[in-house]
Coordinates of C-alpha atoms in Angstrom, one line a residue:
Chain A
M1 CA 79.1 10.0 8.3
E2 CA 78.0 13.0 6.2
V3 CA 75.9 12.9 3.1
V4 CA 76.7 15.8 0.8
Q5 CA 74.8 16.6 -2.4
T6 CA 76.6 19.6 -3.8
I7 CA 80.0 20.0 -5.4
A8 CA 80.7 23.1 -3.3
E9 CA 80.3 21.2 0.0
L10 CA 82.4 18.3 -1.2
K11 CA 85.2 20.6 -2.4
S12 CA 85.2 22.4 0.9
I13 CA 85.6 19.1 2.8
V14 CA 88.3 17.9 0.4
R15 CA 90.2 21.1 0.8
K16 CA 90.2 20.8 4.6
V17 CA 91.2 17.1 4.5
K18 CA 94.1 17.8 2.0
S19 CA 95.3 20.8 4.1
E20 CA 95.7 18.4 7.0
G21 CA 97.9 16.2 4.9
K22 CA 95.4 13.3 5.1
T23 CA 94.9 10.6 2.5
I24 CA 91.6 10.1 0.7
G25 CA 90.1 6.9 -0.6
L26 CA 87.4 7.3 -3.2
V27 CA 84.9 4.5 -3.9
P28 CA 82.8 5.5 -7.0
T29 CA 79.5 3.7 -7.2
M30 CA 76.1 3.9 -8.8
G31 CA 74.5 3.0 -5.4
Y32 CA 72.1 0.2 -4.5
L33 CA 75.1 -1.1 -2.6
H34 CA 75.9 -4.8 -2.3
E35 CA 78.8 -6.8 -0.7
G36 CA 81.0 -6.0 -3.7
H37 CA 80.8 -2.3 -2.9
M38 CA 81.2 -3.0 0.8
A39 CA 84.4 -4.9 0.0
L40 CA 85.7 -1.8 -1.9
A41 CA 84.8 0.5 1.0
K42 CA 86.4 -1.7 3.6
K43 CA 89.6 -1.8 1.6
A44 CA 89.5 2.0 1.2
R45 CA 88.8 2.3 5.0
E46 CA 92.0 0.2 5.8
E47 CA 94.2 2.2 3.5
N48 CA 93.2 5.8 3.9
D49 CA 92.5 8.5 6.5
V50 CA 89.2 9.6 4.9
V51 CA 86.8 7.5 2.8
I52 CA 84.5 9.2 0.2
M53 CA 81.9 7.1 -1.5
S54 CA 80.1 8.6 -4.5
I55 CA 76.6 7.4 -5.3
F56 CA 75.6 8.6 -8.7
V57 CA 73.7 6.8 -11.5
N58 CA 75.6 8.5 -14.3
P59 CA 73.3 9.0 -17.3
T60 CA 76.2 9.5 -19.8
Q61 CA 77.3 5.9 -19.5
F62 CA 73.9 4.4 -20.4
G63 CA 72.7 3.9 -24.0
P64 CA 69.3 5.1 -25.1
N65 CA 67.7 1.7 -24.8
E66 CA 69.4 0.7 -21.5
D67 CA 68.2 0.7 -17.9
Y68 CA 69.1 4.3 -16.8
E69 CA 65.5 5.1 -15.8
S70 CA 64.8 1.8 -14.0
Y71 CA 68.3 1.3 -12.4
P72 CA 67.6 0.6 -8.7
R73 CA 68.0 3.6 -6.4
D74 CA 67.7 3.7 -2.6
L75 CA 69.8 6.4 -1.0
E76 CA 68.4 5.8 2.5
R77 CA 69.4 2.1 2.4
D78 CA 72.8 3.0 0.8
R79 CA 73.4 5.5 3.5
K80 CA 73.1 2.9 6.3
I81 CA 75.3 0.4 4.4
A82 CA 78.0 3.0 3.7
E83 CA 78.0 4.0 7.4
S84 CA 78.3 0.4 8.5
V85 CA 81.5 -0.1 6.5
G86 CA 83.2 3.1 7.8
V87 CA 82.6 5.6 4.9
D88 CA 83.1 9.1 6.1
I89 CA 81.5 11.1 3.3
V90 CA 78.8 10.0 0.9
F91 CA 78.7 12.2 -2.2
A92 CA 75.3 11.9 -3.8
P93 CA 74.8 14.7 -6.4
S94 CA 71.9 15.2 -8.7
V95 CA 72.4 15.0 -12.5
E96 CA 72.1 18.8 -12.7
E97 CA 74.8 19.2 -10.1
M98 CA 77.2 17.0 -12.0
Y99 CA 76.4 18.3 -15.5
P100 CA 75.3 21.9 -15.2
T101 CA 77.2 22.9 -18.4
D102 CA 78.3 21.2 -21.6
G103 CA 80.9 22.8 -23.8
G104 CA 81.1 19.6 -25.9
I105 CA 84.5 18.3 -24.8
R106 CA 84.4 14.5 -24.7
I107 CA 86.9 11.8 -23.6
H108 CA 86.9 8.9 -26.0
A109 CA 88.2 5.5 -24.9
G110 CA 90.3 3.8 -27.4
R111 CA 90.7 0.3 -28.7
Q112 CA 90.2 -1.2 -25.3
A113 CA 86.6 0.0 -25.4
T114 CA 85.7 -1.4 -28.9
I115 CA 85.4 -5.0 -27.6
L116 CA 83.5 -6.9 -24.9
C117 CA 80.9 -4.6 -23.3
G118 CA 82.1 -1.8 -25.5
A119 CA 81.0 -3.5 -28.7
S120 CA 77.3 -3.8 -27.5
R121 CA 77.3 -0.6 -25.4
P122 CA 78.8 2.1 -27.7
G123 CA 79.7 5.2 -25.8
H124 CA 79.5 3.4 -22.4
F125 CA 83.1 3.7 -21.6
D126 CA 83.3 7.3 -22.8
G127 CA 80.6 8.1 -20.2
V128 CA 82.5 6.2 -17.6
L129 CA 85.7 8.1 -18.4
Q130 CA 83.8 11.4 -18.2
V131 CA 82.3 10.8 -14.8
V132 CA 85.4 9.2 -13.4
T133 CA 87.5 12.2 -14.5
K134 CA 85.1 14.6 -12.8
L135 CA 85.0 12.5 -9.6
F136 CA 88.8 12.3 -9.5
H137 CA 89.0 16.1 -9.8
L138 CA 86.3 16.7 -7.2
A139 CA 87.4 14.2 -4.5
E140 CA 91.2 14.4 -5.3
P141 CA 91.7 10.9 -4.0
T142 CA 95.0 9.3 -3.0
R143 CA 93.5 6.0 -4.1
A144 CA 90.4 5.1 -6.1
Y145 CA 88.7 1.7 -5.7
F146 CA 87.1 -0.3 -8.5
G147 CA 85.7 -3.9 -8.5
Q148 CA 87.3 -6.5 -10.7
K149 CA 83.7 -7.5 -11.7
D150 CA 84.0 -4.7 -14.2
A151 CA 87.3 -5.9 -15.5
Q152 CA 87.2 -3.9 -18.7
Q153 CA 86.3 -0.8 -16.8
V154 CA 89.3 -1.4 -14.5
A155 CA 91.6 -1.8 -17.6
I156 CA 90.3 1.3 -19.3
V157 CA 90.4 3.5 -16.1
T158 CA 93.9 2.3 -15.4
T159 CA 94.9 3.3 -18.9
L160 CA 93.3 6.8 -18.3
V161 CA 95.2 7.3 -15.1
R162 CA 98.5 6.1 -16.6
D163 CA 98.3 8.0 -19.9
Y164 CA 96.9 11.2 -18.4
N165 CA 99.1 11.2 -15.3
F166 CA 96.2 11.5 -12.7
P167 CA 98.0 11.8 -9.3
L168 CA 96.3 8.8 -7.7
E169 CA 96.5 5.0 -7.5
I170 CA 93.8 2.6 -8.8
R171 CA 93.1 -0.2 -6.4
T172 CA 90.9 -3.2 -7.1
V173 CA 89.1 -5.9 -5.2
P174 CA 88.0 -9.4 -6.3
I175 CA 84.5 -10.2 -7.4
V176 CA 82.2 -10.9 -4.5
R177 CA 79.8 -13.8 -5.2
E178 CA 76.6 -15.3 -3.9
E179 CA 76.9 -18.8 -2.4
D180 CA 76.0 -20.4 -5.7
G181 CA 78.7 -18.4 -7.5
L182 CA 76.6 -15.7 -9.1
A183 CA 78.6 -12.4 -9.1
K184 CA 77.0 -9.8 -6.9
S185 CA 75.4 -7.0 -8.9
S186 CA 72.8 -4.3 -8.3
R187 CA 71.1 -5.6 -11.4
N188 CA 70.5 -9.0 -9.8
V189 CA 67.3 -7.6 -8.3
Y190 CA 65.8 -7.5 -11.8
L191 CA 65.9 -11.4 -12.0
S192 CA 62.7 -13.5 -11.5
V193 CA 63.0 -16.5 -9.3
E194 CA 63.4 -18.7 -12.3
E195 CA 66.1 -16.5 -13.9
R196 CA 67.9 -16.3 -10.5
K197 CA 68.2 -20.1 -10.5
E198 CA 69.8 -20.0 -14.0
A199 CA 72.1 -17.1 -13.5
P200 CA 75.0 -19.0 -11.8
A201 CA 75.6 -20.9 -15.0
I202 CA 77.5 -17.9 -16.3
F203 CA 80.3 -18.3 -13.6
Q204 CA 80.2 -22.1 -14.1
S205 CA 80.7 -21.7 -17.8
L206 CA 83.7 -19.5 -17.3
K207 CA 85.3 -22.0 -15.0
L208 CA 84.7 -24.7 -17.5
A209 CA 86.2 -22.6 -20.3
K210 CA 89.3 -22.0 -18.2
E211 CA 89.8 -25.8 -17.9
V212 CA 89.3 -26.3 -21.6
F213 CA 91.8 -23.6 -22.4
L214 CA 94.4 -24.8 -20.0
S215 CA 94.3 -28.3 -21.5
S216 CA 93.9 -27.3 -25.1
H217 CA 95.5 -23.8 -25.4
D218 CA 92.7 -23.2 -27.9
A219 CA 90.9 -19.9 -27.1
E220 CA 88.1 -20.5 -29.6
K221 CA 87.4 -24.0 -28.2
A222 CA 87.3 -22.7 -24.7
T223 CA 84.8 -19.9 -25.4
R224 CA 82.7 -22.2 -27.5
A225 CA 82.5 -24.6 -24.6
A226 CA 81.3 -21.8 -22.3
K227 CA 78.7 -20.7 -24.8
E228 CA 77.3 -24.2 -25.2
Y229 CA 77.2 -24.6 -21.5
I230 CA 75.2 -21.3 -21.1
L231 CA 72.8 -22.2 -23.8
E232 CA 72.2 -25.6 -22.3
K233 CA 71.7 -24.4 -18.7
T234 CA 69.8 -21.2 -19.3
K235 CA 67.2 -19.6 -21.6
G236 CA 69.6 -16.7 -21.9
R237 CA 70.9 -14.8 -24.9
I238 CA 74.7 -14.5 -25.1
D239 CA 76.2 -11.1 -25.8
Y240 CA 79.8 -12.3 -25.7
V241 CA 82.1 -14.9 -24.2
E242 CA 85.7 -13.9 -24.9
L243 CA 89.2 -14.9 -23.8
L244 CA 91.7 -12.0 -24.0
S245 CA 95.0 -11.0 -22.5
Y246 CA 94.7 -8.9 -19.3
P247 CA 95.0 -5.9 -18.8
D248 CA 95.8 -5.2 -22.5
L249 CA 92.6 -6.8 -23.7
T250 CA 94.4 -8.0 -26.9
P251 CA 94.1 -11.5 -28.4
V252 CA 96.0 -14.2 -26.5
D253 CA 99.2 -15.7 -27.8
E254 CA 102.2 -17.7 -26.5
T255 CA 103.5 -14.5 -24.7
T256 CA 100.3 -13.9 -22.7
E257 CA 100.9 -13.9 -18.9
Q258 CA 97.4 -13.2 -17.6
F259 CA 94.1 -14.2 -19.1
L260 CA 90.7 -12.6 -18.9
L261 CA 87.7 -14.8 -19.6
A262 CA 84.7 -12.6 -19.7
A263 CA 81.0 -13.1 -20.5
A264 CA 77.9 -10.9 -20.9
V265 CA 74.6 -12.7 -21.0
F266 CA 71.0 -11.5 -21.1
I267 CA 69.1 -13.6 -18.6
G268 CA 65.5 -12.6 -19.5
K269 CA 65.8 -8.8 -19.9
T270 CA 68.7 -8.5 -17.5
R271 CA 72.2 -8.1 -18.9
L272 CA 74.7 -9.8 -16.5
I273 CA 78.4 -9.7 -16.7
D274 CA 81.1 -11.9 -15.1
N275 CA 84.7 -12.8 -15.6
I276 CA 87.7 -14.7 -14.2
I277 CA 91.3 -13.6 -14.5
F278 CA 94.0 -16.3 -14.3
S279 CA 97.7 -16.9 -15.0
K280 CA 99.0 -19.4 -17.6
E281 CA 99.5 -21.8 -14.7
G282 CA 95.8 -21.6 -14.1
E283 CA 96.0 -19.6 -10.8
M284 CA 92.9 -17.5 -10.3
K285 CA 93.6 -13.8 -9.8
N286 CA 90.3 -12.3 -8.9
V287 CA 88.3 -14.8 -6.8
Chain B
M1 CA 115.9 27.8 -10.1
E2 CA 115.8 24.2 -10.9
V3 CA 115.4 22.5 -14.4
V4 CA 113.8 19.1 -14.2
Q5 CA 113.4 16.8 -17.1
T6 CA 111.6 13.8 -15.6
I7 CA 108.1 13.3 -14.4
A8 CA 109.4 11.5 -11.3
E9 CA 111.5 14.5 -10.2
L10 CA 108.6 16.9 -10.9
K11 CA 106.1 14.8 -8.9
S12 CA 108.5 14.6 -6.0
I13 CA 108.9 18.4 -5.9
V14 CA 105.1 18.9 -6.3
R15 CA 104.4 16.5 -3.4
K16 CA 106.8 18.4 -1.1
V17 CA 105.4 21.8 -2.0
K18 CA 101.8 20.6 -1.6
S19 CA 102.6 19.0 1.8
E20 CA 103.8 22.4 3.0
G21 CA 100.4 23.9 2.0
K22 CA 102.0 26.2 -0.6
T23 CA 100.2 27.4 -3.8
I24 CA 101.6 26.5 -7.2
G25 CA 101.3 28.6 -10.4
L26 CA 101.8 26.8 -13.6
V27 CA 102.9 28.5 -16.8
P28 CA 102.6 26.0 -19.7
T29 CA 104.8 27.1 -22.7
M30 CA 106.4 25.7 -25.8
G31 CA 109.6 27.6 -25.0
Y32 CA 111.5 30.2 -27.1
L33 CA 110.2 32.6 -24.5
H34 CA 109.3 36.2 -25.3
E35 CA 107.8 39.0 -23.3
G36 CA 104.3 37.4 -23.5
H37 CA 105.6 34.4 -21.6
M38 CA 107.4 36.7 -19.2
A39 CA 104.2 38.5 -18.4
L40 CA 102.6 35.2 -17.6
A41 CA 105.4 34.1 -15.3
K42 CA 105.5 37.5 -13.6
K43 CA 101.8 37.3 -12.8
A44 CA 102.2 33.7 -11.6
R45 CA 105.1 34.9 -9.4
E46 CA 102.9 37.6 -7.8
E47 CA 100.1 35.2 -7.1
N48 CA 101.7 32.0 -5.9
D49 CA 104.3 30.6 -3.5
V50 CA 105.9 28.4 -6.2
V51 CA 106.1 29.0 -10.0
I52 CA 106.5 26.1 -12.3
M53 CA 107.0 26.8 -16.0
S54 CA 106.8 23.9 -18.5
I55 CA 108.7 24.1 -21.7
F56 CA 107.5 21.4 -24.1
V57 CA 107.0 21.6 -27.8
N58 CA 104.0 19.2 -27.8
P59 CA 103.9 17.1 -31.0
T60 CA 100.3 16.1 -30.6
Q61 CA 99.0 19.6 -31.2
F62 CA 100.9 20.0 -34.6
G63 CA 99.4 18.8 -37.9
P64 CA 101.5 16.7 -40.3
N65 CA 102.3 19.7 -42.5
E66 CA 102.9 22.2 -39.7
D67 CA 106.1 23.5 -38.1
Y68 CA 106.7 20.9 -35.3
E69 CA 110.2 20.1 -36.6
S70 CA 111.3 23.6 -37.2
Y71 CA 109.6 25.2 -34.2
P72 CA 112.4 27.3 -32.5
R73 CA 114.0 25.7 -29.4
D74 CA 116.7 27.1 -27.1
L75 CA 116.5 25.7 -23.6
E76 CA 119.6 27.5 -22.4
R77 CA 118.2 30.9 -23.5
D78 CA 114.8 30.0 -22.0
R79 CA 116.4 28.9 -18.7
K80 CA 118.0 32.4 -18.2
I81 CA 114.8 34.2 -19.1
A82 CA 112.7 32.0 -16.8
E83 CA 115.2 32.6 -14.0
S84 CA 115.0 36.4 -14.6
V85 CA 111.3 36.5 -14.0
G86 CA 111.3 34.4 -10.8
V87 CA 110.4 31.0 -12.0
D88 CA 111.2 28.3 -9.4
I89 CA 111.0 25.1 -11.5
V90 CA 111.4 24.7 -15.3
F91 CA 109.9 21.4 -16.4
A92 CA 111.4 20.5 -19.7
P93 CA 110.6 16.8 -20.5
S94 CA 111.4 14.9 -23.7
V95 CA 108.6 13.6 -25.9
E96 CA 109.3 10.1 -24.7
E97 CA 109.0 11.2 -21.1
M98 CA 105.6 12.8 -21.8
Y99 CA 104.2 10.1 -24.0
P100 CA 105.8 6.7 -23.0
T101 CA 102.5 4.8 -23.5
D102 CA 99.4 5.2 -25.6
G103 CA 96.2 3.3 -24.8
G104 CA 94.3 5.3 -27.4
I105 CA 92.2 7.4 -25.0
R106 CA 91.7 10.9 -26.6
I107 CA 90.1 14.1 -25.4
H108 CA 88.1 15.8 -28.2
A109 CA 87.4 19.5 -28.0
G110 CA 83.8 20.3 -29.1
R111 CA 82.1 23.0 -31.2
Q112 CA 84.5 25.6 -29.9
A113 CA 87.3 23.9 -31.7
T114 CA 85.6 23.6 -35.1
I115 CA 86.0 27.3 -36.0
L116 CA 88.9 29.8 -36.2
C117 CA 92.2 28.0 -35.8
G118 CA 90.4 24.7 -35.3
A119 CA 89.0 24.8 -38.9
S120 CA 92.4 25.0 -40.5
R121 CA 94.2 23.0 -37.8
P122 CA 92.1 19.8 -37.3
G123 CA 93.1 18.0 -34.1
H124 CA 95.2 21.0 -32.8
F125 CA 93.0 21.7 -29.8
D126 CA 92.6 17.9 -29.0
G127 CA 96.4 17.9 -28.7
V128 CA 96.3 21.0 -26.6
L129 CA 93.7 19.4 -24.2
Q130 CA 95.8 16.3 -24.0
V131 CA 99.0 18.0 -23.0
V132 CA 97.3 20.5 -20.7
T133 CA 95.4 17.7 -18.9
K134 CA 98.7 15.9 -18.4
L135 CA 100.5 19.0 -17.2
F136 CA 97.6 19.9 -14.8
H137 CA 97.9 16.4 -13.3
L138 CA 101.6 16.5 -13.0
A139 CA 102.1 20.0 -11.6
E140 CA 98.8 20.1 -9.6
P141 CA 98.7 23.9 -9.9
T142 CA 96.5 26.2 -7.8
R143 CA 96.4 28.5 -10.9
A144 CA 97.4 28.0 -14.5
Y145 CA 98.4 30.9 -16.7
F146 CA 97.6 31.4 -20.4
G147 CA 98.1 34.3 -22.8
Q148 CA 95.0 36.0 -24.4
K149 CA 96.9 35.9 -27.7
D150 CA 95.6 32.3 -27.9
A151 CA 92.1 33.4 -27.2
Q152 CA 90.5 30.3 -28.6
Q153 CA 92.8 28.1 -26.6
V154 CA 91.9 30.1 -23.4
A155 CA 88.2 29.6 -24.2
I156 CA 88.6 25.9 -24.8
V157 CA 90.9 25.2 -21.8
T158 CA 88.5 27.2 -19.6
T159 CA 85.6 25.0 -20.8
L160 CA 87.7 21.9 -20.0
V161 CA 88.4 23.1 -16.5
R162 CA 84.8 24.0 -15.9
D163 CA 83.1 20.9 -17.4
Y164 CA 85.6 18.4 -15.9
N165 CA 86.0 20.1 -12.5
F166 CA 89.8 20.5 -12.5
P167 CA 90.7 21.8 -9.1
L168 CA 92.5 24.9 -10.3
E169 CA 91.9 28.4 -11.7
I170 CA 92.7 29.6 -15.2
R171 CA 94.3 33.1 -15.2
T172 CA 95.1 35.1 -18.3
V173 CA 97.3 38.0 -19.3
P174 CA 96.7 40.5 -22.2
I175 CA 98.6 40.2 -25.4
V176 CA 102.1 41.7 -25.3
R177 CA 103.0 43.6 -28.5
E178 CA 106.0 45.0 -30.3
E179 CA 106.2 48.8 -30.5
D180 CA 104.6 48.7 -33.9
G181 CA 101.7 46.6 -32.7
L182 CA 102.7 43.1 -33.8
A183 CA 101.7 40.5 -31.2
K184 CA 104.8 38.9 -29.7
S185 CA 105.1 35.3 -30.8
S186 CA 107.9 32.7 -30.9
R187 CA 107.1 32.3 -34.6
N188 CA 108.0 35.9 -35.4
V189 CA 111.6 34.7 -35.8
Y190 CA 110.5 33.0 -39.0
L191 CA 109.7 36.4 -40.7
S192 CA 112.0 38.0 -43.2
V193 CA 112.8 41.7 -42.9
E194 CA 110.2 42.5 -45.5
E195 CA 107.6 40.2 -43.9
R196 CA 108.3 41.7 -40.5
K197 CA 107.4 45.2 -41.9
E198 CA 104.1 43.9 -43.2
A199 CA 103.1 41.9 -40.1
P200 CA 101.7 44.8 -38.0
A201 CA 98.9 45.2 -40.5
I202 CA 97.1 42.3 -38.9
F203 CA 96.6 44.2 -35.6
Q204 CA 95.8 47.4 -37.5
S205 CA 93.1 45.5 -39.5
L206 CA 91.5 44.3 -36.3
K207 CA 91.4 47.8 -34.8
L208 CA 89.8 49.0 -38.1
A209 CA 87.2 46.2 -38.1
K210 CA 86.3 47.0 -34.5
E211 CA 85.5 50.7 -35.5
V212 CA 83.5 49.5 -38.5
F213 CA 81.5 47.1 -36.3
L214 CA 80.9 49.7 -33.5
S215 CA 79.5 52.1 -36.0
S216 CA 77.6 49.6 -38.3
H217 CA 76.8 46.7 -36.0
D218 CA 77.5 44.6 -39.1
A219 CA 79.9 41.7 -38.4
E220 CA 80.3 40.8 -42.1
K221 CA 81.1 44.4 -43.1
A222 CA 83.6 44.6 -40.2
T223 CA 85.5 41.4 -41.1
R224 CA 85.5 42.3 -44.8
A225 CA 87.1 45.7 -44.0
A226 CA 89.8 43.9 -42.1
K227 CA 90.4 41.4 -44.9
E228 CA 90.6 44.2 -47.5
Y229 CA 93.1 46.1 -45.3
I230 CA 95.3 43.0 -44.9
L231 CA 95.3 42.3 -48.6
E232 CA 96.2 45.9 -49.4
K233 CA 99.0 46.2 -46.9
T234 CA 100.6 42.8 -47.1
K235 CA 101.4 40.0 -49.6
G236 CA 99.8 37.6 -47.0
R237 CA 97.2 34.9 -47.4
I238 CA 94.2 35.2 -45.0
D239 CA 93.2 32.0 -43.1
Y240 CA 90.4 33.8 -41.3
V241 CA 89.1 37.0 -39.9
E242 CA 86.1 36.5 -37.7
L243 CA 84.0 38.3 -35.2
L244 CA 82.4 36.1 -32.5
S245 CA 81.0 36.4 -29.0
Y246 CA 83.6 35.7 -26.3
P247 CA 84.2 33.3 -24.5
D248 CA 81.3 31.2 -26.1
L249 CA 82.7 31.7 -29.7
T250 CA 79.2 31.8 -31.1
P251 CA 77.9 34.2 -33.8
V252 CA 77.3 37.7 -32.4
D253 CA 73.8 39.0 -31.9
E254 CA 72.0 41.8 -29.9
T255 CA 72.7 40.0 -26.6
T256 CA 76.4 39.7 -27.1
E257 CA 78.3 41.4 -24.2
Q258 CA 81.9 40.7 -25.2
F259 CA 83.3 40.4 -28.8
L260 CA 86.3 38.6 -30.1
L261 CA 87.8 39.8 -33.4
A262 CA 90.4 37.2 -34.4
A263 CA 92.6 36.8 -37.4
A264 CA 95.1 34.2 -38.8
V265 CA 97.2 35.3 -41.7
F266 CA 100.1 33.6 -43.5
I267 CA 102.8 36.2 -44.0
G268 CA 105.0 34.3 -46.3
K269 CA 105.2 30.8 -44.8
T270 CA 104.6 32.0 -41.3
R271 CA 101.1 31.7 -39.9
L272 CA 100.5 34.5 -37.4
I273 CA 97.4 35.0 -35.2
D274 CA 96.1 38.0 -33.4
N275 CA 92.9 39.2 -31.8
I276 CA 91.2 41.9 -29.8
I277 CA 88.5 41.4 -27.3
F278 CA 86.1 44.3 -26.6
S279 CA 82.8 45.2 -25.0
K280 CA 79.8 46.5 -26.8
E281 CA 80.8 50.0 -25.6
G282 CA 84.1 49.4 -27.5
E283 CA 86.3 49.0 -24.4
M284 CA 89.3 46.9 -25.1
K285 CA 89.6 43.9 -22.8
N286 CA 93.0 42.5 -23.6
V287 CA 95.4 45.2 -24.6

């Protein structure tokens, strides 16, 4: 496995790989890898000749009061994990390498970014689209891998690829969870022992809301049940619990085929997100 | 030469060409081809294994009161001209083929798009960036060809390619002119006989302004001289005459190495643009 830190090196490798007619799987990450990232890399390994994993804490997707500075970083640890799951190339550029110039051109996500995490993180998805576009152009992947934990990100990046004709396929993997149901996240390291005990209530609340919705067909009743559950079981502050159609992210109605139940909750100072996707028959799509 | 109208056909051709390790030159046009487009295609022919020319009057780069509906179109004529200059593939999609879906994601050009043509055509360069991004992803060119007549477009597209790491090179060709100096343009067909006689005054005014600037180093004096000349020689209405650094498009100062003198003038109802690029020694860069 090779770790490259410059765009020039990456492009030279990509050019060679492409000239040999090989396929490339790209796994974009912000590092501090956990089993969720490993599942992405393993799937990329199965489906492609060459696997590139990017590790880059992208400043443009963090708001001014968010955790860009404190976001956990450990390249040496990540290097070993990436190697263990068969990654061929780790691309770990500096901020200066990724953003040496700025002519002011911006990609703005649309309606899909005004809700859920987009409502409380203005500009977040614009930053995601910026870095994803750059990584797609640099790694020229045949397939790019994203976790369903970031369901809204998957929906928006899929829209980008579709509407702007990127020559690649978006592939997703289900959420990987701890034994008690907490979704794996690099941010889980922020949690105190006490907070860690409360955190699985988020997933529990989503499962509860799903049952409420399937029996009542009342979205408001379902999300209210989840909110009440979270407030009862944790000392957390709810950012949102929402039930939407997926992947459109529009309000549900009788025609909705696939549902997204998504939550963002501050447990202490740590903002955790989770979601479940299910069919109208109640079949879970991402667990 | 082949004319393809669907994205599926184009992608299948591009895949085959790429798998053979061949280079692709893309010439994006809105059709109604003239010698300017032919110069682009000829340069693409010299430098690449396969030449793709797109012919698409892109609605998203026209304002509501502009000439989208009346823009001249003649695919049969264009087909013959493209074939005569060695184009391999003409890609002529319908609007529905190019924009079947809209998830609301938009690319916004920055400061470079707020001046010159951007000031009087709000959203124009956003539409250009949208269609250019799509065409780059569809044709996957090694090199893409743009005319220096649209100097601001060249500057902005070059910024897009640089800041978003598109894996391709932007190539330009100088303005092609009529014998009397009028820059070739598909819109010249709109001109009446009387207007056609006046139109070369735009280029004359730019050459005059260049001489005024080189002797006075006074940008305001230079552009004023051009404006006075245009108003004296034509019945036209001036949109702008500006002297800027190139390719930054910032105000000129003692450090400026390359100058853009650009004008947009309504001759009757027809908006014509022209420009000259020159060094501080006065050497012309695009004629």
